[in-house]
Amino acid sequence: FEDIPPASWRKNIDLQLNSYFVFCQSVLRQMAKQNDGAIVNIASIYGIVGNDFTLYEEYGGTSPAAYSAIKGGLINFTRYLASYYGRKGIRVNCVSPGGIEDKKKQHPSFLKRYCQKVPMGRLGLPEDIAPAVSFLLSDDSRYITGHNLVVDGGWTAI
C-alpha cells in the first residue's frame, strides 16, 4: 500500500468510479424525462468486506487498494442515486459479485484457496451474475431500489 503512487490512485478512481458518475448522469437525464427506468451498477464483495490477502500469499499477488475504494464508493453512490431519483420512478440498484472464475488470468493457488474458503466451494461464473442483474432490471423488482444484491457463493456470510 505504501508504494502506490498517488497518480495511479487518481487514475484508477477517474477511470472507474468517475466513469460511473458520467454514465449515470447522462442516462438519468433521459430516464427523468420519462419518469421511468432502472440502472444496475456492478460493484464487488470487496466494496463491503475487507480483502483476504491470504489468497495471494503463495504467488505474491494482491488486490489493488483503489479497487476496494471504488467498489465501496459505487455501492453508496447507488444508494444516493436511488434516494434522489426514486420519486421519479427510477430504480438504481447494485450487484456485488464474489470472485469470478477466469482460469486464464488467475493463479492456480488463488483458485484453490478461494474455492476452499467460499461455502459453495467454487468461484462464480458470469451466468451466476447475469440473472441477478436481469431481475433488478425487470418489473419483478419494481419496488426494489437502493439495494446491493450480493452474489458471492456465501463468501460474505462467513
Short mmCIF file of C-alpha atoms in Angstrom, two decimals:
data_model
loop_
_atom_site.label_atom_id
_atom_site.label_comp_id
_atom_site.label_asym_id
_atom_site.label_seq_id
_atom_site.Cartn_x
_atom_site.Cartn_y
_atom_site.Cartn_z
CA PHE A 1 0.00 0.00 0.00
CA GLU A 2 2.75 2.43 0.95
CA ASP A 3 4.27 2.17 -2.53
CA ILE A 4 1.14 3.12 -4.51
CA PRO A 5 1.84 6.33 -6.42
CA PRO A 6 -0.93 8.91 -5.86
CA ALA A 7 -1.10 9.35 -9.65
CA SER A 8 -2.01 5.67 -10.01
CA TRP A 9 -4.71 6.01 -7.34
CA ARG A 10 -6.18 9.08 -9.06
CA LYS A 11 -6.10 7.39 -12.47
CA ASN A 12 -7.99 4.34 -11.19
CA ILE A 13 -10.60 6.44 -9.41
CA ASP A 14 -11.04 8.57 -12.52
CA LEU A 15 -11.29 5.66 -14.95
CA GLN A 16 -13.59 3.53 -12.83
CA LEU A 17 -15.64 5.46 -10.27
CA ASN A 18 -15.87 8.68 -12.25
CA SER A 19 -16.95 6.80 -15.36
CA TYR A 20 -19.98 5.52 -13.41
CA PHE A 21 -20.79 9.10 -12.44
CA VAL A 22 -20.63 10.34 -16.05
CA PHE A 23 -22.62 7.38 -17.38
CA CYS A 24 -25.33 7.64 -14.71
CA GLN A 25 -25.63 11.39 -15.11
CA SER A 26 -26.15 11.03 -18.85
CA VAL A 27 -28.61 8.13 -18.68
CA LEU A 28 -30.57 9.53 -15.74
CA ARG A 29 -31.33 12.74 -17.64
CA GLN A 30 -33.33 10.73 -20.14
CA MET A 31 -34.88 8.46 -17.54
CA ALA A 32 -36.02 11.52 -15.54
CA LYS A 33 -37.81 12.87 -18.63
CA GLN A 34 -39.60 9.52 -18.96
CA ASN A 35 -40.26 9.18 -15.20
CA ASP A 36 -39.14 5.59 -15.56
CA GLY A 37 -36.01 3.49 -15.71
CA ALA A 38 -33.64 1.14 -13.93
CA ILE A 39 -29.89 1.06 -13.53
CA VAL A 40 -27.79 -1.77 -12.09
CA ASN A 41 -24.23 -0.88 -11.15
CA ILE A 42 -21.66 -3.63 -10.72
CA ALA A 43 -19.63 -3.44 -7.52
CA SER A 44 -17.86 -6.24 -5.63
CA ILE A 45 -17.75 -8.03 -2.32
CA TYR A 46 -14.53 -6.09 -1.73
CA GLY A 47 -16.68 -2.98 -1.60
CA ILE A 48 -18.43 -4.32 1.52
CA VAL A 49 -15.83 -6.50 3.28
CA GLY A 50 -12.09 -6.26 3.71
CA ASN A 51 -9.74 -8.10 1.42
CA ASP A 52 -8.47 -11.56 2.25
CA PHE A 53 -4.81 -11.15 1.37
CA THR A 54 -4.04 -14.79 2.21
CA LEU A 55 -5.44 -15.66 -1.22
CA TYR A 56 -2.41 -14.03 -2.83
CA GLU A 57 0.40 -15.06 -0.46
CA GLU A 58 1.68 -18.06 -2.37
CA TYR A 59 2.50 -16.10 -5.53
CA GLY A 60 2.94 -12.51 -4.33
CA GLY A 61 -0.24 -11.14 -5.87
CA THR A 62 -2.54 -8.55 -4.39
CA SER A 63 -5.81 -6.74 -4.76
CA PRO A 64 -5.41 -3.03 -5.56
CA ALA A 65 -6.36 -0.57 -2.81
CA ALA A 66 -8.23 1.62 -5.28
CA TYR A 67 -10.46 -1.32 -6.21
CA SER A 68 -11.97 -1.54 -2.73
CA ALA A 69 -12.42 2.22 -2.50
CA ILE A 70 -14.07 2.35 -5.92
CA LYS A 71 -16.45 -0.54 -5.27
CA GLY A 72 -17.39 0.72 -1.78
CA GLY A 73 -17.96 4.18 -3.20
CA LEU A 74 -20.08 2.77 -6.00
CA ILE A 75 -22.34 0.94 -3.55
CA ASN A 76 -23.06 4.13 -1.63
CA PHE A 77 -23.32 6.18 -4.83
CA THR A 78 -26.03 3.69 -5.89
CA ARG A 79 -27.91 4.41 -2.66
CA TYR A 80 -27.57 8.14 -3.24
CA LEU A 81 -29.00 7.88 -6.76
CA ALA A 82 -31.83 5.61 -5.56
CA SER A 83 -32.90 8.12 -2.94
CA TYR A 84 -32.51 11.08 -5.32
CA TYR A 85 -34.41 9.58 -8.28
CA GLY A 86 -36.94 7.32 -6.52
CA ARG A 87 -39.73 9.91 -6.73
CA LYS A 88 -39.28 9.97 -10.48
CA GLY A 89 -39.98 6.25 -10.74
CA ILE A 90 -36.33 5.40 -11.39
CA ARG A 91 -34.73 2.46 -9.60
CA VAL A 92 -30.98 2.26 -9.04
CA ASN A 93 -29.50 -0.91 -7.60
CA CYS A 94 -26.17 -2.65 -7.43
CA VAL A 95 -24.87 -6.20 -7.76
CA SER A 96 -21.76 -7.21 -5.83
CA PRO A 97 -20.27 -10.40 -7.23
CA GLY A 98 -17.78 -12.50 -5.38
CA GLY A 99 -14.77 -13.91 -7.21
CA ILE A 100 -15.50 -14.73 -10.83
CA GLU A 101 -13.58 -17.56 -12.44
CA ASP A 102 -11.08 -16.73 -15.16
CA LYS A 103 -8.56 -19.56 -15.25
CA LYS A 104 -6.50 -17.80 -17.92
CA LYS A 105 -5.76 -14.87 -15.56
CA GLN A 106 -5.97 -16.39 -12.08
CA HIS A 107 -3.07 -18.12 -10.41
CA PRO A 108 -3.76 -21.79 -9.53
CA SER A 109 -3.07 -21.17 -5.82
CA PHE A 110 -5.61 -18.31 -5.82
CA LEU A 111 -8.22 -20.58 -7.38
CA LYS A 112 -7.53 -23.33 -4.84
CA ARG A 113 -7.57 -21.04 -1.78
CA TYR A 114 -10.68 -19.19 -2.90
CA CYS A 115 -12.63 -22.39 -3.51
CA GLN A 116 -11.57 -23.75 -0.11
CA LYS A 117 -12.91 -20.66 1.66
CA VAL A 118 -16.19 -19.92 -0.11
CA PRO A 119 -19.09 -22.00 1.29
CA MET A 120 -20.28 -23.10 -2.17
CA GLY A 121 -16.78 -24.39 -2.95
CA ARG A 122 -16.25 -22.58 -6.24
CA LEU A 123 -15.82 -19.23 -7.87
CA GLY A 124 -18.75 -17.63 -9.61
CA LEU A 125 -19.38 -17.64 -13.33
CA PRO A 126 -20.81 -14.85 -15.49
CA GLU A 127 -24.01 -16.89 -15.81
CA ASP A 128 -24.35 -16.71 -12.00
CA ILE A 129 -24.37 -12.91 -12.09
CA ALA A 130 -26.48 -12.21 -15.18
CA PRO A 131 -29.80 -13.43 -13.69
CA ALA A 132 -29.37 -11.12 -10.69
CA VAL A 133 -28.82 -8.15 -13.00
CA SER A 134 -31.78 -9.18 -15.17
CA PHE A 135 -34.01 -9.46 -12.12
CA LEU A 136 -33.07 -5.98 -10.87
CA LEU A 137 -33.77 -4.52 -14.32
CA SER A 138 -37.12 -6.30 -14.63
CA ASP A 139 -40.58 -5.34 -13.41
CA ASP A 140 -40.32 -8.23 -10.94
CA SER A 141 -38.17 -5.88 -8.83
CA ARG A 142 -40.35 -2.79 -9.30
CA TYR A 143 -40.31 -2.00 -5.57
CA ILE A 144 -36.58 -2.52 -5.04
CA THR A 145 -34.23 0.43 -5.17
CA GLY A 146 -31.01 1.31 -3.39
CA HIS A 147 -30.24 -2.36 -2.85
CA ASN A 148 -26.89 -4.08 -3.14
CA LEU A 149 -27.53 -7.69 -4.15
CA VAL A 150 -24.56 -9.82 -3.13
CA VAL A 151 -23.95 -12.83 -5.39
CA ASP A 152 -20.91 -14.50 -3.87
CA GLY A 153 -21.50 -18.17 -3.09
CA GLY A 154 -21.64 -17.31 0.61
CA TRP A 155 -18.27 -15.52 0.86
CA THR A 156 -19.65 -12.61 2.90
CA ALA A 157 -21.72 -14.94 5.11
CA ILE A 158 -18.61 -16.16 6.92
#
